[in-house]
Short mmCIF file of C-alpha atoms in Angstrom, two decimals:
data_model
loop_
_atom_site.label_atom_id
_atom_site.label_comp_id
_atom_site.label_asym_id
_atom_site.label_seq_id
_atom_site.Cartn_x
_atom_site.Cartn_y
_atom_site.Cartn_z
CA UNK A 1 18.03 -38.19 10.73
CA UNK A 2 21.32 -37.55 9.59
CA UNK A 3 21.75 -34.34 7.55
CA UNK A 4 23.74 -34.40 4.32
CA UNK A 5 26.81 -32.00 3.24
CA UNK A 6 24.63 -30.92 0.57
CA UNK A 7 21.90 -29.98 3.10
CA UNK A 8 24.14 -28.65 5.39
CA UNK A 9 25.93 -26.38 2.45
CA UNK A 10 22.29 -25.44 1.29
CA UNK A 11 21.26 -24.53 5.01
CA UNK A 12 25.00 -22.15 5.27
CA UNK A 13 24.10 -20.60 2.14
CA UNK A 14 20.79 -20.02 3.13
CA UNK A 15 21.43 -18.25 6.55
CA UNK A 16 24.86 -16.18 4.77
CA UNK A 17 22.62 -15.16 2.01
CA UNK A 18 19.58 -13.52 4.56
CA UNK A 19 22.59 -12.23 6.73
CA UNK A 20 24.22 -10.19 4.06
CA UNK A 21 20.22 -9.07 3.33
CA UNK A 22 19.22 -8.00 6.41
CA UNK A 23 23.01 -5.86 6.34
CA UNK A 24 21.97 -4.17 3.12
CA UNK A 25 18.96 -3.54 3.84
CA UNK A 26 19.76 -2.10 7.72
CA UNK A 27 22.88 -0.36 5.56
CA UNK A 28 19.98 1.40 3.41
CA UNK A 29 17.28 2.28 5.85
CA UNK A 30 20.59 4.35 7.70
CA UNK A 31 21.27 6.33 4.71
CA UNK A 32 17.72 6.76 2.54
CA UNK A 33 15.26 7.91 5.17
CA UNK A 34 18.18 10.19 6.93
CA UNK A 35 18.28 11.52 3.64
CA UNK A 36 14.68 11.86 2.57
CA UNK A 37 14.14 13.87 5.79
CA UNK A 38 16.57 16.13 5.43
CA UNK A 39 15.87 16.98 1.90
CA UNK A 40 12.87 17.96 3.24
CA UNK A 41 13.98 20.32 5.57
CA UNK A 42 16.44 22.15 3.27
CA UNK A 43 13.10 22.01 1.31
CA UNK A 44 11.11 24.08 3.83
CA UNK A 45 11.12 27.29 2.25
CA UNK A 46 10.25 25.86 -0.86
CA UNK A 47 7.15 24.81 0.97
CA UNK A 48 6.24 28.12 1.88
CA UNK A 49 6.91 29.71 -1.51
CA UNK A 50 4.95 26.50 -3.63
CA UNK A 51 3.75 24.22 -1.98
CA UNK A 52 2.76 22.29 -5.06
CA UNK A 53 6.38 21.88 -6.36
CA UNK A 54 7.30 20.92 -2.83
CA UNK A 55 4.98 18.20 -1.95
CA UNK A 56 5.96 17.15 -6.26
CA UNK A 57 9.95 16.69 -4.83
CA UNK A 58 8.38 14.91 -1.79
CA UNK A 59 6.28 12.50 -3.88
CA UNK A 60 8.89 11.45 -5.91
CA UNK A 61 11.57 10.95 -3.22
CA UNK A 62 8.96 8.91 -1.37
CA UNK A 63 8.21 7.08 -4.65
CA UNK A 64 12.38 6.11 -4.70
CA UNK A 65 11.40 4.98 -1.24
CA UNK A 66 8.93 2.59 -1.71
CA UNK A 67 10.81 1.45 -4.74
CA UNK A 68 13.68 0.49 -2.50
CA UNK A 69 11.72 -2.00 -0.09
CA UNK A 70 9.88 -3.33 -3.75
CA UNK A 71 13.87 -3.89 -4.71
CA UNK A 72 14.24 -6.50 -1.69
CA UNK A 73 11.69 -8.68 -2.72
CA UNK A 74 12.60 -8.46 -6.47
CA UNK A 75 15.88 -9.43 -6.23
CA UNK A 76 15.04 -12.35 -3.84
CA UNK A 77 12.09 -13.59 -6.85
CA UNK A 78 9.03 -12.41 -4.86
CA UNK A 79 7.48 -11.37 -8.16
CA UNK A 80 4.43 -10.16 -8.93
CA UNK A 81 1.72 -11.04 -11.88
CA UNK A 82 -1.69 -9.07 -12.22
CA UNK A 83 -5.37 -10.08 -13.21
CA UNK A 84 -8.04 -8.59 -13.58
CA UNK A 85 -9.06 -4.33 -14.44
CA UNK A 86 -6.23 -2.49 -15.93
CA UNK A 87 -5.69 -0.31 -13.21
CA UNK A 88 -3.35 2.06 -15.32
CA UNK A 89 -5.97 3.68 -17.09
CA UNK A 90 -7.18 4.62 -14.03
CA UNK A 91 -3.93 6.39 -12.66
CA UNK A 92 -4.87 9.88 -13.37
CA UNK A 93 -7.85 9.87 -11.30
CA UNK A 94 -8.47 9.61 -7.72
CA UNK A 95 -9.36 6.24 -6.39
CA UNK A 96 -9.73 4.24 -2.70
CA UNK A 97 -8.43 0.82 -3.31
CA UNK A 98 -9.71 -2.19 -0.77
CA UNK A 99 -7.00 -4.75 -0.26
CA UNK A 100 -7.55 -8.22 1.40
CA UNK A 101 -5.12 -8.36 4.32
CA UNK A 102 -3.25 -11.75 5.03
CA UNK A 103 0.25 -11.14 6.69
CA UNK A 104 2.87 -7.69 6.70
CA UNK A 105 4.29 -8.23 3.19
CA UNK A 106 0.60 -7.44 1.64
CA UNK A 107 2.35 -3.93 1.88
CA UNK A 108 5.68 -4.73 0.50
CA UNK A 109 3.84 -6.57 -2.57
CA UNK A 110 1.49 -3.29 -3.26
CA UNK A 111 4.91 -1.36 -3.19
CA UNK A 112 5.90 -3.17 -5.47
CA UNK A 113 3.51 -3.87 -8.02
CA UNK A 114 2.27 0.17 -7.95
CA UNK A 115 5.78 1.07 -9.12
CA UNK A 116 4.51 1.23 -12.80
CA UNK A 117 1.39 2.94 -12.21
CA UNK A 118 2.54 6.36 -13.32
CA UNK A 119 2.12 8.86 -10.44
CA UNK A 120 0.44 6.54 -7.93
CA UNK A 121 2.49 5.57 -5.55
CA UNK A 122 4.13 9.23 -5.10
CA UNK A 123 0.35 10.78 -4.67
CA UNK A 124 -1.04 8.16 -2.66
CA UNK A 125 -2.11 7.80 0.49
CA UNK A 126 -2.13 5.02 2.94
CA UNK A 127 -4.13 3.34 5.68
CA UNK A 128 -2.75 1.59 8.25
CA UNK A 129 -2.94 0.58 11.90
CA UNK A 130 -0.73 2.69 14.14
CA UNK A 131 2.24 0.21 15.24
CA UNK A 132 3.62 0.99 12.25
CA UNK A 133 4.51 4.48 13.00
CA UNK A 134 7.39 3.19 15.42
CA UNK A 135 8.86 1.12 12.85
CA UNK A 136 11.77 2.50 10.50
CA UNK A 137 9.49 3.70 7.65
CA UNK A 138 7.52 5.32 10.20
CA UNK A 139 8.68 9.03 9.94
CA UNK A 140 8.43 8.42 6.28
CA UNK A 141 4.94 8.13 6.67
CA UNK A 142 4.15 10.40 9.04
CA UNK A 143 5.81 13.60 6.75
CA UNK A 144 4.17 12.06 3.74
CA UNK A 145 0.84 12.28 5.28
CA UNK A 146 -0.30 8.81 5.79
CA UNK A 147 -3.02 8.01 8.22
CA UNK A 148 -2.09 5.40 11.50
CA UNK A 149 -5.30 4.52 12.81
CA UNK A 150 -6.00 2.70 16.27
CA UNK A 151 -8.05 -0.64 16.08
CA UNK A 152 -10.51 -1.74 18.78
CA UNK A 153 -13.83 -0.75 19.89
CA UNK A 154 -12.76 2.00 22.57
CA UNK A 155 -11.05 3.96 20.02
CA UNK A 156 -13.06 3.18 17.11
CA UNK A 157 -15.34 6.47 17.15
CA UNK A 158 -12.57 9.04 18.01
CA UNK A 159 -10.56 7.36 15.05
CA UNK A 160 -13.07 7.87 12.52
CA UNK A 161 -13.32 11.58 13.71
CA UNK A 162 -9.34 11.91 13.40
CA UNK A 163 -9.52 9.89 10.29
CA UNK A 164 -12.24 12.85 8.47
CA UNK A 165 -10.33 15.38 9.98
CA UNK A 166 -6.77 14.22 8.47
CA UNK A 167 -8.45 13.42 5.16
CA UNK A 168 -9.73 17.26 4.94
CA UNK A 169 -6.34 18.60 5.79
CA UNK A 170 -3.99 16.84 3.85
CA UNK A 171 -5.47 14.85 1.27
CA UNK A 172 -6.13 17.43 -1.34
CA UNK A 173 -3.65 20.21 0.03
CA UNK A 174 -0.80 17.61 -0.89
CA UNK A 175 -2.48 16.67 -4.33
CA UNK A 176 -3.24 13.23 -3.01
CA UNK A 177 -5.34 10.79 -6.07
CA UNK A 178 -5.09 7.28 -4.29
CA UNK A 179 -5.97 6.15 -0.87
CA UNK A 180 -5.40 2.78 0.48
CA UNK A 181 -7.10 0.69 3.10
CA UNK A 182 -7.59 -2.91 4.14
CA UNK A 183 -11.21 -3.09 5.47
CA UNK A 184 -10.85 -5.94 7.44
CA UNK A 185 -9.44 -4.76 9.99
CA UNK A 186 -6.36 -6.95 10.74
CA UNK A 187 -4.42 -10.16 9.44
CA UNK A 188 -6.74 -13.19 8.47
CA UNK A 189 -5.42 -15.13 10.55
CA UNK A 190 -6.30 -13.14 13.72
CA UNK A 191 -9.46 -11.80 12.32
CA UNK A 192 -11.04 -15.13 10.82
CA UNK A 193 -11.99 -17.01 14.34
CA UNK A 194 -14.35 -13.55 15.20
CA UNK A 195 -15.76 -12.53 11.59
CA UNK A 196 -16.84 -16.31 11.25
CA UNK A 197 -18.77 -16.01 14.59
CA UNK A 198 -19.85 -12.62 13.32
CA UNK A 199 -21.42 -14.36 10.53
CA UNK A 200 -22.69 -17.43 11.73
CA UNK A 201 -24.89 -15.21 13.92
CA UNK A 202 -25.90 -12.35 11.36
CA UNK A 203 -26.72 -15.22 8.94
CA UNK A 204 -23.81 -14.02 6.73
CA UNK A 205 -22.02 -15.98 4.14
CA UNK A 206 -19.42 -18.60 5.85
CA UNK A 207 -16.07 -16.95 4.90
CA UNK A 208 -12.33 -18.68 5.26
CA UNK A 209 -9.96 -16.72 2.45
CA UNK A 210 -10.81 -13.19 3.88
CA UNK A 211 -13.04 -11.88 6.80
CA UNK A 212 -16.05 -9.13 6.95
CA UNK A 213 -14.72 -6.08 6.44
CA UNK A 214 -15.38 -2.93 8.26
CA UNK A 215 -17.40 -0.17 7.27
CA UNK A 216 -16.00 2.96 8.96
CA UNK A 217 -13.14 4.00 7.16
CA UNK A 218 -14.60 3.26 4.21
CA UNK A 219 -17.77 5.32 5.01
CA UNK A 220 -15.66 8.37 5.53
CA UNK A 221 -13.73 8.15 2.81
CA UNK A 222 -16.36 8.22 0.46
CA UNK A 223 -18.19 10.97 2.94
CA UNK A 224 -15.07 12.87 2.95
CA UNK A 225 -13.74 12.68 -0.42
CA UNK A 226 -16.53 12.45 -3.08
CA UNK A 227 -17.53 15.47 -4.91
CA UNK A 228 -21.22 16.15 -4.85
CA UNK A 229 -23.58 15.29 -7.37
CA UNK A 230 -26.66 16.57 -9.03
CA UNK A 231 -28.77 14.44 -11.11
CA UNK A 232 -25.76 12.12 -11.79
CA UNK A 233 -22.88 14.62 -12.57
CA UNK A 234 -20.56 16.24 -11.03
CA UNK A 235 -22.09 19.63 -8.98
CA UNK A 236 -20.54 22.51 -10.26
CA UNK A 237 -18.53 20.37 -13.03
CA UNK A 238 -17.74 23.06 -15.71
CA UNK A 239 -16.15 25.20 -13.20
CA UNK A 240 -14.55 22.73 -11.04
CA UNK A 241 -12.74 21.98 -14.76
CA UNK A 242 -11.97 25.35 -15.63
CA UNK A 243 -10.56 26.54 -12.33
CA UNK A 244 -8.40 22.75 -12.40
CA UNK A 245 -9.47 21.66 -9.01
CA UNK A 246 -10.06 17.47 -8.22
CA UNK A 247 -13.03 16.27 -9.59
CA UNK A 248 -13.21 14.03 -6.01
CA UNK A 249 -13.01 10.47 -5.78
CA UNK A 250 -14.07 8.84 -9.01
CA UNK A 251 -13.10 4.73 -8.35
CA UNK A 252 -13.08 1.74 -6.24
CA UNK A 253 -11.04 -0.85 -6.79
CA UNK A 254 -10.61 -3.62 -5.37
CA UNK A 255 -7.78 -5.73 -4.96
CA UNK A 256 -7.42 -9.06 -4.06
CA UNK A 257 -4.08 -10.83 -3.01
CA UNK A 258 -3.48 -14.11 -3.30
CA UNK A 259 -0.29 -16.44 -2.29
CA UNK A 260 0.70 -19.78 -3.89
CA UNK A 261 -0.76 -22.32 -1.56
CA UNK A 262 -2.62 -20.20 0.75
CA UNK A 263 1.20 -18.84 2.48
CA UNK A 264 1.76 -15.33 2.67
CA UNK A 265 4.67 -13.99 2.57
CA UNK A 266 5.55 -11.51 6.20
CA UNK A 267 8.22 -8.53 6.29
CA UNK A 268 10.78 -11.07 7.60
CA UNK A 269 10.85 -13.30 4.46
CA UNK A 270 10.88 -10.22 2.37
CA UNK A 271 13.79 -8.97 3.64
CA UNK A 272 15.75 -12.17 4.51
CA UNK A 273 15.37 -13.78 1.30
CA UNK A 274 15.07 -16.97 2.87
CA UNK A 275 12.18 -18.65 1.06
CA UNK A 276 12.33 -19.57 -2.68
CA UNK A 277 11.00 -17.47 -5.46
CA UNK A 278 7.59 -17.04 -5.03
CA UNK A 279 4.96 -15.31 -7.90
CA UNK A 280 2.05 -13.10 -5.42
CA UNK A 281 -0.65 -12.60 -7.88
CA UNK A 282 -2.87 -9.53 -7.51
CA UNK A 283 -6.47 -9.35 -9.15
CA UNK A 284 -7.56 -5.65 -9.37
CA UNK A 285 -11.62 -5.07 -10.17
CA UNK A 286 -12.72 -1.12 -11.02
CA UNK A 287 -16.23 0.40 -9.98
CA UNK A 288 -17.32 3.80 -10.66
CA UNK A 289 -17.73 5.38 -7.20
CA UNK A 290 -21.34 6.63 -8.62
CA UNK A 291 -22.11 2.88 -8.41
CA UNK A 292 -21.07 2.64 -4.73
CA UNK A 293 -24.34 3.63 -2.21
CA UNK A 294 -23.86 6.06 0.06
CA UNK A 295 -26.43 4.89 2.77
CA UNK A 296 -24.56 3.06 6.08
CA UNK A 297 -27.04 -0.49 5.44
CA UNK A 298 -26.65 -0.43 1.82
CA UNK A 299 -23.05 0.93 1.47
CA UNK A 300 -22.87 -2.61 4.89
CA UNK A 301 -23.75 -5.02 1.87
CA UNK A 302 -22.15 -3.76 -0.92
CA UNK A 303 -18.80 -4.13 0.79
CA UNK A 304 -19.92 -7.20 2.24
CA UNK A 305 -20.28 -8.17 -1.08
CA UNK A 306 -17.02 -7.32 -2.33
CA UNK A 307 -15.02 -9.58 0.45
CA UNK A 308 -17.91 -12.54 -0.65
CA UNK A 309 -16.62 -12.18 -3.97
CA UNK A 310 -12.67 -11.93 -3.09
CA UNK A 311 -13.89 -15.30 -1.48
CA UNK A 312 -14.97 -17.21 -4.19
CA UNK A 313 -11.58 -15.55 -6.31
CA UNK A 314 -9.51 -17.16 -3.82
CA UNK A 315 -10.88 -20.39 -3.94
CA UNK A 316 -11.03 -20.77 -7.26
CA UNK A 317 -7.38 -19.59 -7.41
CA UNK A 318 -6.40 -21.86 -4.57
CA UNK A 319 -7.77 -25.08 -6.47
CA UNK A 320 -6.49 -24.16 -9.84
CA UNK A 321 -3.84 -22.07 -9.60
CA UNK A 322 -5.28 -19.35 -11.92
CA UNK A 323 -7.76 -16.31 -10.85
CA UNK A 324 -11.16 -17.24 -13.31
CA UNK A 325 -12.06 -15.27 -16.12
CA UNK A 326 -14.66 -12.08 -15.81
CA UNK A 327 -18.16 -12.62 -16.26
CA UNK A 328 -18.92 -13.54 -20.42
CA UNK A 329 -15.44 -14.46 -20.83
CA UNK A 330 -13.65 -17.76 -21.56
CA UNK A 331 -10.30 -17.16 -20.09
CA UNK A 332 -8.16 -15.06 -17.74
CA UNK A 333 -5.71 -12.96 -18.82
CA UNK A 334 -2.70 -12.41 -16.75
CA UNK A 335 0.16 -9.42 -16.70
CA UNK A 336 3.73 -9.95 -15.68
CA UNK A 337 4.65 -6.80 -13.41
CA UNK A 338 8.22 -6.21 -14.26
CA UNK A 339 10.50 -3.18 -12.51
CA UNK A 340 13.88 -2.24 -13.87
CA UNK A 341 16.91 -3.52 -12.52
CA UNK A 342 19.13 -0.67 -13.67
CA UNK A 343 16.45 1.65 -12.55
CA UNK A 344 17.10 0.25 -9.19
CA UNK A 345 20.14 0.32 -9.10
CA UNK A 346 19.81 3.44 -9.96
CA UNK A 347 17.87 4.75 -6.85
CA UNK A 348 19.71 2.71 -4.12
CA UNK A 349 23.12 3.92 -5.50
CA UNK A 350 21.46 7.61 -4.66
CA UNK A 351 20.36 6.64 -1.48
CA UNK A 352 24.03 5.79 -0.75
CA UNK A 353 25.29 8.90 -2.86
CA UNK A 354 23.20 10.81 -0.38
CA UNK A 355 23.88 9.53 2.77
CA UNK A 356 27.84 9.93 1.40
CA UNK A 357 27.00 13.43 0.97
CA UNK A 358 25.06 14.29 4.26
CA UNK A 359 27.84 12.68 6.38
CA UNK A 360 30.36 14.99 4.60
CA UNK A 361 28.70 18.10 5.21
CA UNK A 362 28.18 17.30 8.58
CA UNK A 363 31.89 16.74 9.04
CA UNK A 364 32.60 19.86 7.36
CA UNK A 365 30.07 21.94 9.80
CA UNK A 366 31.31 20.28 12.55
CA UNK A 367 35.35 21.00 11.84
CA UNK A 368 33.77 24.83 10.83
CA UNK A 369 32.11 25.14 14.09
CA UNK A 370 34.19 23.44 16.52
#
């Protein structure tokens, strides 16, 4: 079939558009995380003297971070619009929040839409599997204290082990309140031939939008993290007030992504630009943690109820377009997540400002030296 000028011009535009992308965005990965590590090691002293103030600095350069890969997909029209819980009110307080996992840019599209959760994205922590501490945003991750755990049976104990013993070290020394996981283990699309066979011989709901989940991180999490509690309240509540320490983890909430037409969107598209605007739309539900059971079988079906649930969400929104409306209600709302243009610009001209002003001090040492 013959291919039209028009086609042809589209195509050129197309592949001269995701080139100049992929040079921005290879332009600012060279001068932001240079900069945000050494920041942190003029910091270093700082550390030692107050910690608090340091790992504050950190947070919010991290924040910028985050905000910069959020920046690629808004300005290409990956948008984002919310459902569900008002997660906001929630910001304050420490949380684990259980995401559905469908291709790479489930992470870009929680960067983005956490941007206007007041401190969350600074004090949070993330979950993910380990390849992604050789990738660029790797050291970023590993100084900000995010967890890169191993999948597969053979390393599935020893993880959990490392995964308690992180949680105890860092977690509350660096003022963490969020932590973020995706249960399931791995992308849908790898993970759905297995959990369906999974199912069909545990007699377990026949699932297609999202797999079983995994209990084991989320087991230790909860282990690790939640306060204890005597007859329904916090142990040792009026002092743990007075002297200002964490309270422990107080939510769940889970979040369910979903993608026009059932086709996520993958770290390539959201940094090429290639494919047209496209609205993600995130449906967020809260639960007390004191409604969560702690016991391995019955803590098993309440998260297996969860991912049964994010089923029947995606369907419905697959068919109609819309999440439904919470139980007693009559319709949906929805929420527009909008970020600030100037604001970004604001934070990549920095970046560059930064990696301006490292290179010229490094000249200057150098000529000094040599």
């Amino acid at each position: 079939m013959a291919v039209t000028l028009e086609q042809a011009q589209r195509v050129g535009y197309t592949c001269l558009k995701a080139l100049l992308r992929f040079a921005f965005m290879v332009a600012n990965n060279l001068v932001a995380i240079p900069s945000y590590v050494l920041y942190l090691i003029v910091l270093q002293p700082l550390r030692i003297l107050d910690s608090k103030s340091f790992w504050y600095i950190e947070g919010v350069l991290f924040k910028w971070l985050l905000a910069m890969v959020a920046s690629w997909g808004w300005w290409a029209g990956y948008t984002v619009v919310e459902w569900g819980d008002d997660v906001k009110a929630v910001s304050e307080d420490e949380a684990m929040v259980l995401v559905n996992h469908q291709a790479t840019g489930d992470v870009c599209t929680l960067m983005m839409c956490l941007q206007d959760k007041g401190t969350v994205v600074r004090q949070m922590m993330w979950l993910m599997d380990h390849i992604f501490k050789y990738t660029n945003f790797g050291i970023v991750s590993l100084i900000h204290g995010d967890f890169f755990i191993r999948q597969g049976r053979t390393h599935r104990d020893q993880q959990l082990v490392l995964l308690k013993d992180h949680l105890e070290k860092y977690y509350r020394s660096r003022n963490r309140k969020w932590i973020v996981l995706f249960p399931e283990g791995g992308f849908l699309r790898k993970r759905r031939e297995t959990s369906q066979a999974f199912a069909k011989k545990n007699n377990l709901p026949f699932l297609k939008h999202v797999t079983l989940p995994r209990l084991g991180a989320t087991q230790v999490i909860l282990k690790t993290l939640v306060a204890p509690q005597e007859n329904g309240t916090l142990s040792g509540g009026d002092r743990l007030r007075k002297e200002g320490k964490s309270k422990g983890l107080q939510w769940v909430i889970d979040t369910t992504i979903a993608y026009p037409k059932a086709e996520p969107i993958d770290i390539q598209t959201w940094i090429l630009g290639y494919r047209q605007p496209t609205v993600t739309h995130v449906h967020y539900r809260i639960f007390p943690v004191k409604d969560v059971p702690a016991e391995p079988e019955a803590l098993t079906s309440w998260l297996y109820q969860r991912f049964i649930e994010k089923e029947d969400l995606l369907t419905h929104f697959y068919e109609t377009g819309a999440f439904p409306p919470p139980q007693g209600q009559t319709k949906a709302i929805s929420r527009e997540m909008t970020l600030s243009n100037l604001w970004l610009v604001a934070i990549q001209s920095l970046a560059f400002l930064s990696g301006g002003m490292w290179y010229c001090l490094f000249q200057y040492l150098y000529h000094c030296l040599f």
